[in-house]
Amino acid sequence: MSGARVKAAVRTPRIGAVTPALRERLEAIWETKPGLYGWFASVDHKSIGLRYIVTAFILLAIGGIEALVIRLQLAGPDLHLLTPEQYNQLFSTHGMTMIFLYASPILSGFSNYLWPLILGSRDMAFPRLNALSYWIYLGAALFMYAGFLVGAGPNDGWFNYVPYAERDFNPGMNQDFYALGMILLGISTTVGAANFVVTLLRNRAPGMSINRLPILAWGTMTASVANLVVVPAVSLAFFLLWLDRQYGTHFFDTGGGGQPLLWQHLFWMFGHPWVYAIVLPAMGMVSDGLPVFCRRPLVGYTPVALGTVATMVLGFGVWVHHMFATGLPGLGLAFFSGASILIAVPSALAVFAWLATIWFGRPVFTTAFLFFASMILLFVIGGVSGFMTASVPVDWQLTDTYFVVAHIHYVLIGINVFPVVGATYMWFPKFTGRMMDERLGRWNFWTMFVGFNLGFLPMHLSGLWGMPRRVYTYPAEMGLGAVNLVTTIGSFLFAIGVLLFIVNALKSLRSGAAAPANPWDAYGLEWLVSSPPPPYNFAVIPTIVSRYPLWEDRLGEAPERSNLDEGLILDEGKETLATTPLDAEPDRILEMPEDTLVPLFLAIATTILFVGLLLKPWPVVALGGLGAAACLVAWLWPSLHLSQREPARG
Ligand code: HEM
Ligand SMILES: [Cu+2]
């Protein structure tokens, strides 16, 4: 709690049961004020999580529409629906949108909403930072799309290689929008990741020791640590590029003694770990979701949890597999090739764990289950093509062909979109108090599944047959017309599937059946509270003795029971409990911040600062900078309110 004074007052809170009077008191303390002020000032993790989710889904739809235009252009040979420059901007903006503005933020959204609930806390560790991270994400998305709308979207692929990104070859503002937008977005990612790390270490229910965490928490935790380590690399890369373009610093251009390959190193040191950051939390959703619908605990909890961490650790050492074609020495290539192949081991572990969970369970074929289970197949296909390109000679043949396009989509749609849609079916009742329609859900699933494979499986072939990626058309003589037409048809079918999903969500929001607290008879703490949860989440803080608190009677494994009905009563303000990092023993009572507009204003000021840097009217830069500084002062102003109290041991 930055800037907070630590009050030494020791207090031993009462332990008791939930009463209506307690609920009323907590409601009054935690409720967000109604009206516009409350909407903008809310620091509640549930509102912020939903905002992330809705914004990211809107960006998924936008990126999807871009992809469909791309597919129309490629539906037959020699088409001229788009000019080459328009095509460049479309596929680059599509990549930017999907990777940076959808795939990662959507997972932040789910984790933001779910973490305090699955961990047994009342909010994230830093609620105001949480609001800031959302508002800056929104600011960065608007900033980058403003470029696209004025015809200056990124036009050099999402990984933006120099020298083409340098000013000599790319004089427009496209690269300046992209570079500054990515630095701005990096602020959001960084504060968000720090918040996840501290929340996990400090804000868990008593008894939720590190070996009882849901796998989703392992996934997001691992991803967040990775983000803290690697986002600086990409922010630096884009900053140096911006300096090169604006002030001729020659970091990346050979003419002035710069080194183009440096861009690729900096970008991929970030880029590859990032790919794991946008799949590990989604894999966590599957690891936590499958057991619910298979009616049994996950097989191999410990290997899966450790595999998550191992994937990330190995993931730091494989970035050169994106650079096999750059002429680096053979010994180095062999190392990175070997490391890349080694990553298959923890991934395969997860696959076997999921298969065993289904095999030994009694699956209930809900829509969520279908999405989670099909993800295993897509994961294996994407994994195998990745394994193939990890081999240097194979990669030399396949790099920059549609084989790679097939690979990234099996990975990203297979391991991110499918679990995310499944997770929406599973947690939508918790978010909204309404069930999603299962019949429409079946249609949704099968259209997406068939459309996706019809569209993307043939890309492997077109790649092997020599279809280059990122080229706006191809001559009829190449004989690739038929396979591309199939791909386009499949893409549209897939898009119809996504549309059915959106229709189902909107329809269910209005008229879905009312959801009970635990519609799936699931095991996690989030299902203990009403759907949707009250603003304070837990009226009393539960105490946990197992990984499956709501299934202890069903499983009957150990005689002890988690205490879900009685616990610490924290009602003297906006309070939650801090616990010790490993064993989750009660440690401190935290007073959480009230709703405030400061994060919103700080995000606006920071965005103005970046607009100023882009357009260079220096008064605007000064306005943004001073505004941001003023917001920081307001933020950090010492307040008696935010304090920590001494241990709550009884
Ligand atoms: C309707 C769904 C989608 C379709 C039809 C589609 C289609 C395509 C096509 C045809 C390309 C290659 C363009 C080219 O190289 O000429 C492409 C590139 C790409 N797509 Fe998608 N895509 C879809 C969804 C997604 C999703 C959900 C993600 C990520 C979560 C994604 C990530 C990417 C990336 C990273 C690239 C590489 C862009 C670049 O080369 O810089 N796509 N997509
Ligand atoms: Cu990689």
PDB file of C-alpha atoms in Angstrom, residues 385-524:
ATOM      1  CA  SER A 385       4.174 -28.071 -36.038  1.00  0.00           C
ATOM      2  CA  GLY A 386       6.171 -26.058 -33.509  1.00  0.00           C
ATOM      3  CA  PHE A 387       8.350 -29.054 -32.815  1.00  0.00           C
ATOM      4  CA  MET A 388       8.973 -29.351 -36.561  1.00  0.00           C
ATOM      5  CA  THR A 389      10.015 -25.720 -36.984  1.00  0.00           C
ATOM      6  CA  ALA A 390      12.279 -26.051 -33.939  1.00  0.00           C
ATOM      7  CA  SER A 391      14.515 -28.156 -36.149  1.00  0.00           C
ATOM      8  CA  VAL A 392      16.866 -25.815 -38.003  1.00  0.00           C
ATOM      9  CA  PRO A 393      16.864 -27.370 -41.511  1.00  0.00           C
ATOM     10  CA  VAL A 394      13.098 -27.840 -41.459  1.00  0.00           C
ATOM     11  CA  ASP A 395      12.668 -24.243 -40.347  1.00  0.00           C
ATOM     12  CA  TRP A 396      14.863 -22.961 -43.164  1.00  0.00           C
ATOM     13  CA  GLN A 397      12.451 -24.587 -45.554  1.00  0.00           C
ATOM     14  CA  LEU A 398       9.257 -23.460 -43.854  1.00  0.00           C
ATOM     15  CA  THR A 399      10.001 -20.027 -42.436  1.00  0.00           C
ATOM     16  CA  ASP A 400       7.911 -17.225 -43.948  1.00  0.00           C
ATOM     17  CA  THR A 401       5.466 -19.680 -45.472  1.00  0.00           C
ATOM     18  CA  TYR A 402       1.849 -20.428 -44.568  1.00  0.00           C
ATOM     19  CA  PHE A 403       3.072 -23.377 -42.525  1.00  0.00           C
ATOM     20  CA  VAL A 404       4.068 -20.857 -39.883  1.00  0.00           C
ATOM     21  CA  VAL A 405       0.724 -19.091 -40.195  1.00  0.00           C
ATOM     22  CA  ALA A 406      -0.957 -22.451 -39.559  1.00  0.00           C
ATOM     23  CA  HIS A 407       1.294 -23.049 -36.566  1.00  0.00           C
ATOM     24  CA  ILE A 408       0.659 -19.704 -34.866  1.00  0.00           C
ATOM     25  CA  HIS A 409      -3.082 -20.043 -35.263  1.00  0.00           C
ATOM     26  CA  TYR A 410      -3.188 -23.578 -33.869  1.00  0.00           C
ATOM     27  CA  VAL A 411      -1.251 -22.292 -30.921  1.00  0.00           C
ATOM     28  CA  LEU A 412      -3.107 -19.035 -30.434  1.00  0.00           C
ATOM     29  CA  ILE A 413      -6.639 -20.019 -31.371  1.00  0.00           C
ATOM     30  CA  GLY A 414      -6.203 -23.546 -30.043  1.00  0.00           C
ATOM     31  CA  ILE A 415      -4.591 -22.701 -26.723  1.00  0.00           C
ATOM     32  CA  ASN A 416      -5.982 -19.230 -26.154  1.00  0.00           C
ATOM     33  CA  VAL A 417      -9.332 -18.719 -27.912  1.00  0.00           C
ATOM     34  CA  PHE A 418     -10.802 -22.185 -27.299  1.00  0.00           C
ATOM     35  CA  PRO A 419     -10.035 -22.242 -23.554  1.00  0.00           C
ATOM     36  CA  VAL A 420     -11.188 -18.640 -23.211  1.00  0.00           C
ATOM     37  CA  VAL A 421     -14.544 -19.400 -24.827  1.00  0.00           C
ATOM     38  CA  GLY A 422     -14.847 -22.531 -22.681  1.00  0.00           C
ATOM     39  CA  ALA A 423     -13.994 -20.489 -19.614  1.00  0.00           C
ATOM     40  CA  THR A 424     -16.683 -17.989 -20.540  1.00  0.00           C
ATOM     41  CA  TYR A 425     -19.281 -20.774 -20.634  1.00  0.00           C
ATOM     42  CA  MET A 426     -18.042 -21.985 -17.280  1.00  0.00           C
ATOM     43  CA  TRP A 427     -17.761 -18.654 -15.432  1.00  0.00           C
ATOM     44  CA  PHE A 428     -20.430 -16.589 -17.198  1.00  0.00           C
ATOM     45  CA  PRO A 429     -22.988 -17.632 -14.541  1.00  0.00           C
ATOM     46  CA  LYS A 430     -20.637 -16.345 -11.848  1.00  0.00           C
ATOM     47  CA  PHE A 431     -20.014 -13.073 -13.706  1.00  0.00           C
ATOM     48  CA  THR A 432     -23.623 -12.305 -14.534  1.00  0.00           C
ATOM     49  CA  GLY A 433     -25.950 -14.466 -12.475  1.00  0.00           C
ATOM     50  CA  ARG A 434     -27.264 -16.044 -15.686  1.00  0.00           C
ATOM     51  CA  MET A 435     -26.578 -19.359 -17.413  1.00  0.00           C
ATOM     52  CA  MET A 436     -25.521 -19.414 -21.053  1.00  0.00           C
ATOM     53  CA  ASP A 437     -27.670 -21.351 -23.484  1.00  0.00           C
ATOM     54  CA  GLU A 438     -26.294 -24.879 -23.856  1.00  0.00           C
ATOM     55  CA  ARG A 439     -28.132 -25.670 -27.100  1.00  0.00           C
ATOM     56  CA  LEU A 440     -26.780 -22.610 -28.844  1.00  0.00           C
ATOM     57  CA  GLY A 441     -23.499 -23.498 -27.145  1.00  0.00           C
ATOM     58  CA  ARG A 442     -23.326 -26.802 -29.059  1.00  0.00           C
ATOM     59  CA  TRP A 443     -23.879 -24.970 -32.343  1.00  0.00           C
ATOM     60  CA  ASN A 444     -21.291 -22.441 -31.286  1.00  0.00           C
ATOM     61  CA  PHE A 445     -18.743 -25.120 -30.498  1.00  0.00           C
ATOM     62  CA  TRP A 446     -19.165 -27.252 -33.597  1.00  0.00           C
ATOM     63  CA  THR A 447     -19.146 -24.279 -35.988  1.00  0.00           C
ATOM     64  CA  MET A 448     -15.984 -22.931 -34.428  1.00  0.00           C
ATOM     65  CA  PHE A 449     -14.301 -26.332 -34.311  1.00  0.00           C
ATOM     66  CA  VAL A 450     -15.151 -27.416 -37.853  1.00  0.00           C
ATOM     67  CA  GLY A 451     -14.589 -23.941 -39.303  1.00  0.00           C
ATOM     68  CA  PHE A 452     -11.241 -23.581 -37.600  1.00  0.00           C
ATOM     69  CA  ASN A 453      -9.861 -26.896 -38.812  1.00  0.00           C
ATOM     70  CA  LEU A 454     -11.293 -26.469 -42.283  1.00  0.00           C
ATOM     71  CA  GLY A 455      -9.694 -23.058 -42.508  1.00  0.00           C
ATOM     72  CA  PHE A 456      -6.352 -23.627 -40.876  1.00  0.00           C
ATOM     73  CA  LEU A 457      -5.362 -27.279 -41.400  1.00  0.00           C
ATOM     74  CA  PRO A 458      -4.927 -26.735 -45.181  1.00  0.00           C
ATOM     75  CA  MET A 459      -2.571 -23.836 -44.448  1.00  0.00           C
ATOM     76  CA  HIS A 460       0.058 -26.445 -43.542  1.00  0.00           C
ATOM     77  CA  LEU A 461      -0.208 -27.748 -47.087  1.00  0.00           C
ATOM     78  CA  SER A 462      -0.214 -24.390 -48.821  1.00  0.00           C
ATOM     79  CA  GLY A 463       2.876 -23.574 -46.791  1.00  0.00           C
ATOM     80  CA  LEU A 464       4.618 -26.770 -47.844  1.00  0.00           C
ATOM     81  CA  TRP A 465       3.642 -25.982 -51.433  1.00  0.00           C
ATOM     82  CA  GLY A 466       5.375 -22.639 -51.212  1.00  0.00           C
ATOM     83  CA  MET A 467       2.657 -20.097 -50.354  1.00  0.00           C
ATOM     84  CA  PRO A 468       4.579 -17.182 -48.766  1.00  0.00           C
ATOM     85  CA  ARG A 469       3.096 -15.361 -45.788  1.00  0.00           C
ATOM     86  CA  ARG A 470       2.631 -11.586 -45.775  1.00  0.00           C
ATOM     87  CA  VAL A 471       2.326 -11.312 -49.555  1.00  0.00           C
ATOM     88  CA  TYR A 472      -0.879  -9.756 -50.787  1.00  0.00           C
ATOM     89  CA  THR A 473      -1.572 -12.070 -53.705  1.00  0.00           C
ATOM     90  CA  TYR A 474      -0.267 -15.051 -55.672  1.00  0.00           C
ATOM     91  CA  PRO A 475      -0.287 -15.910 -59.373  1.00  0.00           C
ATOM     92  CA  ALA A 476      -2.663 -18.535 -60.734  1.00  0.00           C
ATOM     93  CA  GLU A 477       0.269 -20.601 -62.039  1.00  0.00           C
ATOM     94  CA  MET A 478       1.256 -21.523 -58.494  1.00  0.00           C
ATOM     95  CA  GLY A 479      -1.826 -23.738 -58.349  1.00  0.00           C
ATOM     96  CA  LEU A 480      -2.773 -22.528 -54.873  1.00  0.00           C
ATOM     97  CA  GLY A 481      -6.259 -21.254 -55.723  1.00  0.00           C
ATOM     98  CA  ALA A 482      -8.229 -24.252 -54.465  1.00  0.00           C
ATOM     99  CA  VAL A 483      -6.472 -24.606 -51.121  1.00  0.00           C
ATOM    100  CA  ASN A 484      -6.836 -20.892 -50.462  1.00  0.00           C
ATOM    101  CA  LEU A 485     -10.518 -20.948 -51.291  1.00  0.00           C
ATOM    102  CA  VAL A 486     -11.032 -23.757 -48.769  1.00  0.00           C
ATOM    103  CA  THR A 487      -9.097 -21.742 -46.189  1.00  0.00           C
ATOM    104  CA  THR A 488     -11.263 -18.706 -46.792  1.00  0.00           C
ATOM    105  CA  ILE A 489     -14.485 -20.719 -46.515  1.00  0.00           C
ATOM    106  CA  GLY A 490     -13.266 -22.298 -43.278  1.00  0.00           C
ATOM    107  CA  SER A 491     -12.301 -18.883 -41.902  1.00  0.00           C
ATOM    108  CA  PHE A 492     -15.785 -17.540 -42.500  1.00  0.00           C
ATOM    109  CA  LEU A 493     -17.358 -20.596 -40.900  1.00  0.00           C
ATOM    110  CA  PHE A 494     -15.111 -20.074 -37.887  1.00  0.00           C
ATOM    111  CA  ALA A 495     -16.134 -16.425 -37.764  1.00  0.00           C
ATOM    112  CA  ILE A 496     -19.807 -17.456 -37.790  1.00  0.00           C
ATOM    113  CA  GLY A 497     -18.999 -19.663 -34.808  1.00  0.00           C
ATOM    114  CA  VAL A 498     -17.511 -16.711 -32.948  1.00  0.00           C
ATOM    115  CA  LEU A 499     -20.598 -14.691 -33.854  1.00  0.00           C
ATOM    116  CA  LEU A 500     -22.826 -17.415 -32.359  1.00  0.00           C
ATOM    117  CA  PHE A 501     -20.767 -17.131 -29.189  1.00  0.00           C
ATOM    118  CA  ILE A 502     -21.338 -13.386 -28.996  1.00  0.00           C
ATOM    119  CA  VAL A 503     -25.052 -13.836 -29.731  1.00  0.00           C
ATOM    120  CA  ASN A 504     -25.304 -16.468 -27.021  1.00  0.00           C
ATOM    121  CA  ALA A 505     -23.561 -14.249 -24.477  1.00  0.00           C
ATOM    122  CA  LEU A 506     -25.759 -11.237 -25.237  1.00  0.00           C
ATOM    123  CA  LYS A 507     -28.941 -13.292 -25.312  1.00  0.00           C
ATOM    124  CA  SER A 508     -28.117 -15.066 -22.061  1.00  0.00           C
ATOM    125  CA  LEU A 509     -27.268 -11.799 -20.392  1.00  0.00           C
ATOM    126  CA  ARG A 510     -30.833 -10.701 -20.992  1.00  0.00           C
ATOM    127  CA  SER A 511     -32.876 -13.837 -20.682  1.00  0.00           C
ATOM    128  CA  GLY A 512     -30.634 -16.695 -19.531  1.00  0.00           C
ATOM    129  CA  ALA A 513     -31.843 -18.930 -16.697  1.00  0.00           C
ATOM    130  CA  ALA A 514     -30.942 -17.569 -13.261  1.00  0.00           C
ATOM    131  CA  ALA A 515     -27.692 -19.086 -11.986  1.00  0.00           C
ATOM    132  CA  PRO A 516     -27.361 -20.551  -8.496  1.00  0.00           C
ATOM    133  CA  ALA A 517     -24.134 -20.041  -6.543  1.00  0.00           C
ATOM    134  CA  ASN A 518     -22.640 -23.309  -7.805  1.00  0.00           C
ATOM    135  CA  PRO A 519     -24.347 -24.407 -11.029  1.00  0.00           C
ATOM    136  CA  TRP A 520     -21.699 -26.982 -12.016  1.00  0.00           C
ATOM    137  CA  ASP A 521     -21.229 -28.436  -8.554  1.00  0.00           C
ATOM    138  CA  ALA A 522     -17.611 -27.273  -8.834  1.00  0.00           C
ATOM    139  CA  TYR A 523     -14.919 -27.312  -6.164  1.00  0.00           C
ATOM    140  CA  GLY A 524     -13.335 -23.837  -6.120  1.00  0.00           C
TER     141      GLY A 524
END
